[in-house]
Amino acid sequence: MEHQVFSIAAEHPPKEGMTISTDSRLGNGTKVHFFSLGPGTDISAETYDQPVLYIGAAGGGQLSVGQQTAAAGPGDLIFVPAGALCGIKAAGQTGFIYTEILMKKEINMNSILKSAEVFSLKNMIDYEKGSIANMDLVSGQGMKFMILSFDEGCALSEHRAPGNALLFALEGKAVIGYEGKQYPIKEGENFRFDKNGLHSVTADGRFKMALLLVTE
């Protein structure tokens, strides 16, 4: 959904006995899909020629990467390198909703990320007194994925991004300014920006977010 606060989890509810993949249409080179796995369903182990990021939105899932297994839930991040055999199974009775980001082969990856380890995005960055802190997790041709923390009273001034972007609110609350309108957002919600859309982010208290920028 564009130009309004929305929830990936609410927009893609699991359905019994089904796995559903929806193209986000954020970009061409970097592919971003929203997945919904019904309870008891799975995606058989497969390999991609490029690195993949998985971001949990709701429910729970069990990922197998090679000989390793990892449980993931809302707000969790899992990195899978190119060529690794990976399968995903919905755990529990609620199914599993997540975002899949297929990247180009040539990427710059933060050394904090390890294959098949589960990371809580909001716990990967701390607050800095009176400041906005930013950490790039992955960057490469046509994309960047980063996390940011805003101490109370901090804001990103109005600016335009060189590509489409998807914001993940990780902790706290903020107000998104977009093309002259204000959109309150809170943990677990999302917002999509169009290329060159004029926007700002103002923390309402302390706030953490992740941002996926796709420039092709």
PDB file of C-alpha atoms in Angstrom:
ATOM      1  CA  MET A   1       0.000   0.000   0.000  1.00  0.00           C
ATOM      2  CA  GLU A   2       1.277   3.474  -0.833  1.00  0.00           C
ATOM      3  CA  HIS A   3       1.110   6.805   0.992  1.00  0.00           C
ATOM      4  CA  GLN A   4      -0.460   5.477   4.171  1.00  0.00           C
ATOM      5  CA  VAL A   5       0.598   3.539   7.226  1.00  0.00           C
ATOM      6  CA  PHE A   6      -0.086  -0.165   6.808  1.00  0.00           C
ATOM      7  CA  SER A   7       0.876  -3.533   8.272  1.00  0.00           C
ATOM      8  CA  ILE A   8       2.509  -6.247   6.184  1.00  0.00           C
ATOM      9  CA  ALA A   9       1.075  -8.779   8.649  1.00  0.00           C
ATOM     10  CA  ALA A  10      -2.490  -7.424   8.390  1.00  0.00           C
ATOM     11  CA  GLU A  11      -2.380  -7.119   4.606  1.00  0.00           C
ATOM     12  CA  HIS A  12      -1.180 -10.714   4.094  1.00  0.00           C
ATOM     13  CA  PRO A  13      -3.021 -12.982   6.550  1.00  0.00           C
ATOM     14  CA  PRO A  14      -2.182 -16.706   6.406  1.00  0.00           C
ATOM     15  CA  LYS A  15      -4.749 -19.018   4.812  1.00  0.00           C
ATOM     16  CA  GLU A  16      -5.224 -22.630   5.769  1.00  0.00           C
ATOM     17  CA  GLY A  17      -3.165 -25.005   3.648  1.00  0.00           C
ATOM     18  CA  MET A  18      -1.762 -22.254   1.417  1.00  0.00           C
ATOM     19  CA  THR A  19       1.511 -20.437   0.834  1.00  0.00           C
ATOM     20  CA  ILE A  20       1.075 -17.041  -0.831  1.00  0.00           C
ATOM     21  CA  SER A  21       3.782 -14.835  -2.376  1.00  0.00           C
ATOM     22  CA  THR A  22       3.081 -11.208  -3.319  1.00  0.00           C
ATOM     23  CA  ASP A  23       5.453  -9.017  -5.333  1.00  0.00           C
ATOM     24  CA  SER A  24       5.945  -5.697  -3.518  1.00  0.00           C
ATOM     25  CA  ARG A  25       6.906  -4.005  -6.808  1.00  0.00           C
ATOM     26  CA  LEU A  26       9.551  -1.959  -5.031  1.00  0.00           C
ATOM     27  CA  GLY A  27      12.155  -2.505  -7.737  1.00  0.00           C
ATOM     28  CA  ASN A  28      13.337  -4.555 -10.684  1.00  0.00           C
ATOM     29  CA  GLY A  29      16.891  -5.654  -9.868  1.00  0.00           C
ATOM     30  CA  THR A  30      16.297  -6.242  -6.153  1.00  0.00           C
ATOM     31  CA  LYS A  31      13.228  -8.450  -5.745  1.00  0.00           C
ATOM     32  CA  VAL A  32      11.078  -7.985  -2.643  1.00  0.00           C
ATOM     33  CA  HIS A  33       8.170 -10.323  -1.875  1.00  0.00           C
ATOM     34  CA  PHE A  34       5.728 -10.647   1.009  1.00  0.00           C
ATOM     35  CA  PHE A  35       5.129 -14.293   1.981  1.00  0.00           C
ATOM     36  CA  SER A  36       2.250 -15.791   3.941  1.00  0.00           C
ATOM     37  CA  LEU A  37       2.488 -19.435   5.051  1.00  0.00           C
ATOM     38  CA  GLY A  38      -0.606 -21.105   6.451  1.00  0.00           C
ATOM     39  CA  PRO A  39      -0.278 -23.282   9.587  1.00  0.00           C
ATOM     40  CA  GLY A  40       1.583 -26.502   8.802  1.00  0.00           C
ATOM     41  CA  THR A  41       2.687 -25.382   5.343  1.00  0.00           C
ATOM     42  CA  ASP A  42       6.255 -24.999   4.145  1.00  0.00           C
ATOM     43  CA  ILE A  43       8.502 -24.001   1.276  1.00  0.00           C
ATOM     44  CA  SER A  44      10.791 -26.874   0.310  1.00  0.00           C
ATOM     45  CA  ALA A  45      14.517 -26.316   0.624  1.00  0.00           C
ATOM     46  CA  GLU A  46      15.931 -24.502  -2.414  1.00  0.00           C
ATOM     47  CA  THR A  47      18.905 -22.370  -3.368  1.00  0.00           C
ATOM     48  CA  TYR A  48      19.205 -18.895  -4.863  1.00  0.00           C
ATOM     49  CA  ASP A  49      22.173 -17.638  -6.835  1.00  0.00           C
ATOM     50  CA  GLN A  50      22.060 -14.412  -4.842  1.00  0.00           C
ATOM     51  CA  PRO A  51      22.043 -13.577  -1.086  1.00  0.00           C
ATOM     52  CA  VAL A  52      18.652 -13.380   0.625  1.00  0.00           C
ATOM     53  CA  LEU A  53      17.313 -11.510   3.663  1.00  0.00           C
ATOM     54  CA  TYR A  54      14.214 -12.692   5.522  1.00  0.00           C
ATOM     55  CA  ILE A  55      12.344 -10.353   7.900  1.00  0.00           C
ATOM     56  CA  GLY A  56       9.594 -11.778  10.112  1.00  0.00           C
ATOM     57  CA  ALA A  57       6.310  -9.866  10.275  1.00  0.00           C
ATOM     58  CA  ALA A  58       3.952 -12.105  12.269  1.00  0.00           C
ATOM     59  CA  GLY A  59       3.586 -15.635  13.590  1.00  0.00           C
ATOM     60  CA  GLY A  60       6.573 -17.945  13.663  1.00  0.00           C
ATOM     61  CA  GLY A  61       8.680 -19.946  11.277  1.00  0.00           C
ATOM     62  CA  GLN A  62      11.428 -22.537  11.279  1.00  0.00           C
ATOM     63  CA  LEU A  63      14.226 -22.000   8.768  1.00  0.00           C
ATOM     64  CA  SER A  64      16.704 -24.650   7.721  1.00  0.00           C
ATOM     65  CA  VAL A  65      19.925 -23.350   6.173  1.00  0.00           C
ATOM     66  CA  GLY A  66      22.232 -26.184   5.221  1.00  0.00           C
ATOM     67  CA  GLN A  67      22.592 -28.244   8.403  1.00  0.00           C
ATOM     68  CA  GLN A  68      21.478 -25.388  10.673  1.00  0.00           C
ATOM     69  CA  THR A  69      17.980 -24.543  11.872  1.00  0.00           C
ATOM     70  CA  ALA A  70      16.665 -21.278  13.262  1.00  0.00           C
ATOM     71  CA  ALA A  71      13.326 -20.128  14.679  1.00  0.00           C
ATOM     72  CA  ALA A  72      12.150 -16.669  13.615  1.00  0.00           C
ATOM     73  CA  GLY A  73       9.302 -14.380  14.616  1.00  0.00           C
ATOM     74  CA  PRO A  74       8.136 -10.766  14.201  1.00  0.00           C
ATOM     75  CA  GLY A  75      10.974  -8.275  13.777  1.00  0.00           C
ATOM     76  CA  ASP A  76      13.606 -10.973  13.333  1.00  0.00           C
ATOM     77  CA  LEU A  77      16.204 -10.879  10.542  1.00  0.00           C
ATOM     78  CA  ILE A  78      17.898 -13.888   8.933  1.00  0.00           C
ATOM     79  CA  PHE A  79      20.660 -13.701   6.312  1.00  0.00           C
ATOM     80  CA  VAL A  80      21.136 -16.578   3.843  1.00  0.00           C
ATOM     81  CA  PRO A  81      24.209 -16.468   1.564  1.00  0.00           C
ATOM     82  CA  ALA A  82      24.079 -17.217  -2.142  1.00  0.00           C
ATOM     83  CA  GLY A  83      23.989 -20.918  -2.940  1.00  0.00           C
ATOM     84  CA  ALA A  84      22.885 -22.032   0.543  1.00  0.00           C
ATOM     85  CA  LEU A  85      20.080 -24.603   0.691  1.00  0.00           C
ATOM     86  CA  CYS A  86      17.214 -23.000   2.627  1.00  0.00           C
ATOM     87  CA  GLY A  87      13.706 -24.158   3.524  1.00  0.00           C
ATOM     88  CA  ILE A  88      10.998 -22.447   5.584  1.00  0.00           C
ATOM     89  CA  LYS A  89       8.169 -24.009   7.588  1.00  0.00           C
ATOM     90  CA  ALA A  90       5.341 -22.293   9.441  1.00  0.00           C
ATOM     91  CA  ALA A  91       5.444 -23.079  13.160  1.00  0.00           C
ATOM     92  CA  GLY A  92       2.470 -23.203  15.495  1.00  0.00           C
ATOM     93  CA  GLN A  93      -1.156 -22.493  14.676  1.00  0.00           C
ATOM     94  CA  THR A  94      -0.836 -18.907  13.455  1.00  0.00           C
ATOM     95  CA  GLY A  95       1.241 -19.436  10.321  1.00  0.00           C
ATOM     96  CA  PHE A  96       4.171 -17.247   9.347  1.00  0.00           C
ATOM     97  CA  ILE A  97       4.307 -13.928   7.489  1.00  0.00           C
ATOM     98  CA  TYR A  98       7.615 -12.496   6.337  1.00  0.00           C
ATOM     99  CA  THR A  99       9.384 -10.326   3.775  1.00  0.00           C
ATOM    100  CA  GLU A 100      11.917 -11.881   1.388  1.00  0.00           C
ATOM    101  CA  ILE A 101      14.604  -9.649  -0.173  1.00  0.00           C
ATOM    102  CA  LEU A 102      16.568 -11.135  -3.085  1.00  0.00           C
ATOM    103  CA  MET A 103      19.738  -9.104  -3.566  1.00  0.00           C
ATOM    104  CA  LYS A 104      22.370  -8.858  -6.265  1.00  0.00           C
ATOM    105  CA  LYS A 105      25.399 -11.142  -5.920  1.00  0.00           C
ATOM    106  CA  GLU A 106      27.811  -8.283  -5.208  1.00  0.00           C
ATOM    107  CA  ILE A 107      26.939  -6.840  -1.803  1.00  0.00           C
ATOM    108  CA  ASN A 108      28.669  -5.147   1.115  1.00  0.00           C
ATOM    109  CA  MET A 109      27.535  -6.845   4.305  1.00  0.00           C
ATOM    110  CA  ASN A 110      28.009  -5.694   7.880  1.00  0.00           C
ATOM    111  CA  SER A 111      30.266  -8.184   9.673  1.00  0.00           C
ATOM    112  CA  ILE A 112      27.671  -8.455  12.451  1.00  0.00           C
ATOM    113  CA  LEU A 113      25.491 -10.603  10.164  1.00  0.00           C
ATOM    114  CA  LYS A 114      26.167 -14.338  10.227  1.00  0.00           C
ATOM    115  CA  SER A 115      24.555 -16.995   8.054  1.00  0.00           C
ATOM    116  CA  ALA A 116      21.441 -18.643   9.532  1.00  0.00           C
ATOM    117  CA  GLU A 117      21.611 -16.672  12.790  1.00  0.00           C
ATOM    118  CA  VAL A 118      18.459 -14.919  13.941  1.00  0.00           C
ATOM    119  CA  PHE A 119      18.801 -11.243  14.862  1.00  0.00           C
ATOM    120  CA  SER A 120      16.180  -9.061  16.526  1.00  0.00           C
ATOM    121  CA  LEU A 121      16.359  -5.921  14.403  1.00  0.00           C
ATOM    122  CA  LYS A 122      15.416  -3.518  17.191  1.00  0.00           C
ATOM    123  CA  ASN A 123      18.161  -4.921  19.432  1.00  0.00           C
ATOM    124  CA  MET A 124      20.904  -4.471  16.836  1.00  0.00           C
ATOM    125  CA  ILE A 125      21.264  -0.744  17.436  1.00  0.00           C
ATOM    126  CA  ASP A 126      21.288   1.346  20.621  1.00  0.00           C
ATOM    127  CA  TYR A 127      20.018   4.855  21.284  1.00  0.00           C
ATOM    128  CA  GLU A 128      22.576   7.661  21.301  1.00  0.00           C
ATOM    129  CA  LYS A 129      21.847  10.633  23.544  1.00  0.00           C
ATOM    130  CA  GLY A 130      20.351  13.519  21.575  1.00  0.00           C
ATOM    131  CA  SER A 131      21.153  11.835  18.256  1.00  0.00           C
ATOM    132  CA  ILE A 132      20.007   9.750  15.326  1.00  0.00           C
ATOM    133  CA  ALA A 133      22.159   6.640  14.892  1.00  0.00           C
ATOM    134  CA  ASN A 134      22.342   4.683  11.642  1.00  0.00           C
ATOM    135  CA  MET A 135      23.797   1.253  10.840  1.00  0.00           C
ATOM    136  CA  ASP A 136      23.995  -0.130   7.302  1.00  0.00           C
ATOM    137  CA  LEU A 137      23.416  -3.883   7.388  1.00  0.00           C
ATOM    138  CA  VAL A 138      23.591  -4.643   3.663  1.00  0.00           C
ATOM    139  CA  SER A 139      24.306  -2.475   0.641  1.00  0.00           C
ATOM    140  CA  GLY A 140      24.973  -3.213  -2.979  1.00  0.00           C
ATOM    141  CA  GLN A 141      24.070  -2.289  -6.516  1.00  0.00           C
ATOM    142  CA  GLY A 142      20.542  -0.916  -6.486  1.00  0.00           C
ATOM    143  CA  MET A 143      19.726  -1.430  -2.785  1.00  0.00           C
ATOM    144  CA  LYS A 144      20.512  -0.616   0.827  1.00  0.00           C
ATOM    145  CA  PHE A 145      19.062  -2.009   4.060  1.00  0.00           C
ATOM    146  CA  MET A 146      19.704  -0.098   7.266  1.00  0.00           C
ATOM    147  CA  ILE A 147      18.466   0.366  10.821  1.00  0.00           C
ATOM    148  CA  LEU A 148      18.147   3.685  12.653  1.00  0.00           C
ATOM    149  CA  SER A 149      17.499   4.822  16.222  1.00  0.00           C
ATOM    150  CA  PHE A 150      16.081   8.242  17.156  1.00  0.00           C
ATOM    151  CA  ASP A 151      16.559   9.600  20.623  1.00  0.00           C
ATOM    152  CA  GLU A 152      13.651  11.611  22.021  1.00  0.00           C
ATOM    153  CA  GLY A 153      13.139  14.877  20.135  1.00  0.00           C
ATOM    154  CA  CYS A 154      15.173  13.847  17.070  1.00  0.00           C
ATOM    155  CA  ALA A 155      13.974  14.074  13.478  1.00  0.00           C
ATOM    156  CA  LEU A 156      15.113  13.576   9.905  1.00  0.00           C
ATOM    157  CA  SER A 157      14.429  16.773   7.984  1.00  0.00           C
ATOM    158  CA  GLU A 158      12.425  16.712   4.777  1.00  0.00           C
ATOM    159  CA  HIS A 159      14.362  15.119   1.937  1.00  0.00           C
ATOM    160  CA  ARG A 160      13.901  13.017  -1.190  1.00  0.00           C
ATOM    161  CA  ALA A 161      15.279   9.493  -1.662  1.00  0.00           C
ATOM    162  CA  PRO A 162      16.713   8.291  -5.009  1.00  0.00           C
ATOM    163  CA  GLY A 163      14.506   5.188  -5.069  1.00  0.00           C
ATOM    164  CA  ASN A 164      11.433   3.447  -3.686  1.00  0.00           C
ATOM    165  CA  ALA A 165      11.658   2.663   0.013  1.00  0.00           C
ATOM    166  CA  LEU A 166       9.901   0.538   2.617  1.00  0.00           C
ATOM    167  CA  LEU A 167      10.007   1.529   6.297  1.00  0.00           C
ATOM    168  CA  PHE A 168       9.641  -0.986   9.142  1.00  0.00           C
ATOM    169  CA  ALA A 169       8.760   0.585  12.523  1.00  0.00           C
ATOM    170  CA  LEU A 170      10.643  -1.522  15.101  1.00  0.00           C
ATOM    171  CA  GLU A 171      10.145   0.216  18.454  1.00  0.00           C
ATOM    172  CA  GLY A 172       8.241   3.197  19.763  1.00  0.00           C
ATOM    173  CA  LYS A 173       6.297   5.763  17.761  1.00  0.00           C
ATOM    174  CA  ALA A 174       7.007   8.459  15.165  1.00  0.00           C
ATOM    175  CA  VAL A 175       5.297  10.759  12.695  1.00  0.00           C
ATOM    176  CA  ILE A 176       6.016  10.366   8.988  1.00  0.00           C
ATOM    177  CA  GLY A 177       5.728  13.530   6.943  1.00  0.00           C
ATOM    178  CA  TYR A 178       5.016  12.680   3.311  1.00  0.00           C
ATOM    179  CA  GLU A 179       4.233  15.209   0.588  1.00  0.00           C
ATOM    180  CA  GLY A 180       2.667  17.658   3.044  1.00  0.00           C
ATOM    181  CA  LYS A 181       0.649  15.136   5.116  1.00  0.00           C
ATOM    182  CA  GLN A 182       1.352  13.637   8.545  1.00  0.00           C
ATOM    183  CA  TYR A 183       1.131   9.903   9.270  1.00  0.00           C
ATOM    184  CA  PRO A 184       1.572   8.589  12.852  1.00  0.00           C
ATOM    185  CA  ILE A 185       3.298   5.199  12.900  1.00  0.00           C
ATOM    186  CA  LYS A 186       4.108   2.700  15.650  1.00  0.00           C
ATOM    187  CA  GLU A 187       5.988  -0.554  16.203  1.00  0.00           C
ATOM    188  CA  GLY A 188       4.902  -3.310  13.807  1.00  0.00           C
ATOM    189  CA  GLU A 189       3.633  -0.928  11.119  1.00  0.00           C
ATOM    190  CA  ASN A 190       5.063  -0.001   7.732  1.00  0.00           C
ATOM    191  CA  PHE A 191       5.182   2.891   5.298  1.00  0.00           C
ATOM    192  CA  ARG A 192       6.151   3.003   1.636  1.00  0.00           C
ATOM    193  CA  PHE A 193       7.863   5.963  -0.062  1.00  0.00           C
ATOM    194  CA  ASP A 194       7.953   6.557  -3.790  1.00  0.00           C
ATOM    195  CA  LYS A 195      11.151   7.593  -5.529  1.00  0.00           C
ATOM    196  CA  ASN A 196      11.761  11.320  -4.939  1.00  0.00           C
ATOM    197  CA  GLY A 197       8.789  11.568  -2.563  1.00  0.00           C
ATOM    198  CA  LEU A 198       9.355  14.438  -0.100  1.00  0.00           C
ATOM    199  CA  HIS A 199       9.384  12.965   3.409  1.00  0.00           C
ATOM    200  CA  SER A 200      10.553  13.374   6.993  1.00  0.00           C
ATOM    201  CA  VAL A 201      10.608  11.241  10.149  1.00  0.00           C
ATOM    202  CA  THR A 202      10.008  12.758  13.601  1.00  0.00           C
ATOM    203  CA  ALA A 203      10.350  10.593  16.702  1.00  0.00           C
ATOM    204  CA  ASP A 204       7.496  10.635  19.237  1.00  0.00           C
ATOM    205  CA  GLY A 205       9.643   9.718  22.228  1.00  0.00           C
ATOM    206  CA  ARG A 206      12.342   7.223  21.317  1.00  0.00           C
ATOM    207  CA  PHE A 207      11.956   5.379  18.021  1.00  0.00           C
ATOM    208  CA  LYS A 208      13.701   2.662  16.016  1.00  0.00           C
ATOM    209  CA  MET A 209      13.130   1.736  12.390  1.00  0.00           C
ATOM    210  CA  ALA A 210      14.550  -0.279   9.515  1.00  0.00           C
ATOM    211  CA  LEU A 211      14.587   1.033   5.967  1.00  0.00           C
ATOM    212  CA  LEU A 212      14.901  -0.822   2.677  1.00  0.00           C
ATOM    213  CA  LEU A 213      15.882   1.465  -0.202  1.00  0.00           C
ATOM    214  CA  VAL A 214      15.649   0.103  -3.767  1.00  0.00           C
ATOM    215  CA  THR A 215      17.063   2.317  -6.516  1.00  0.00           C
ATOM    216  CA  GLU A 216      16.466   0.098  -9.549  1.00  0.00           C
TER     217      GLU A 216
END
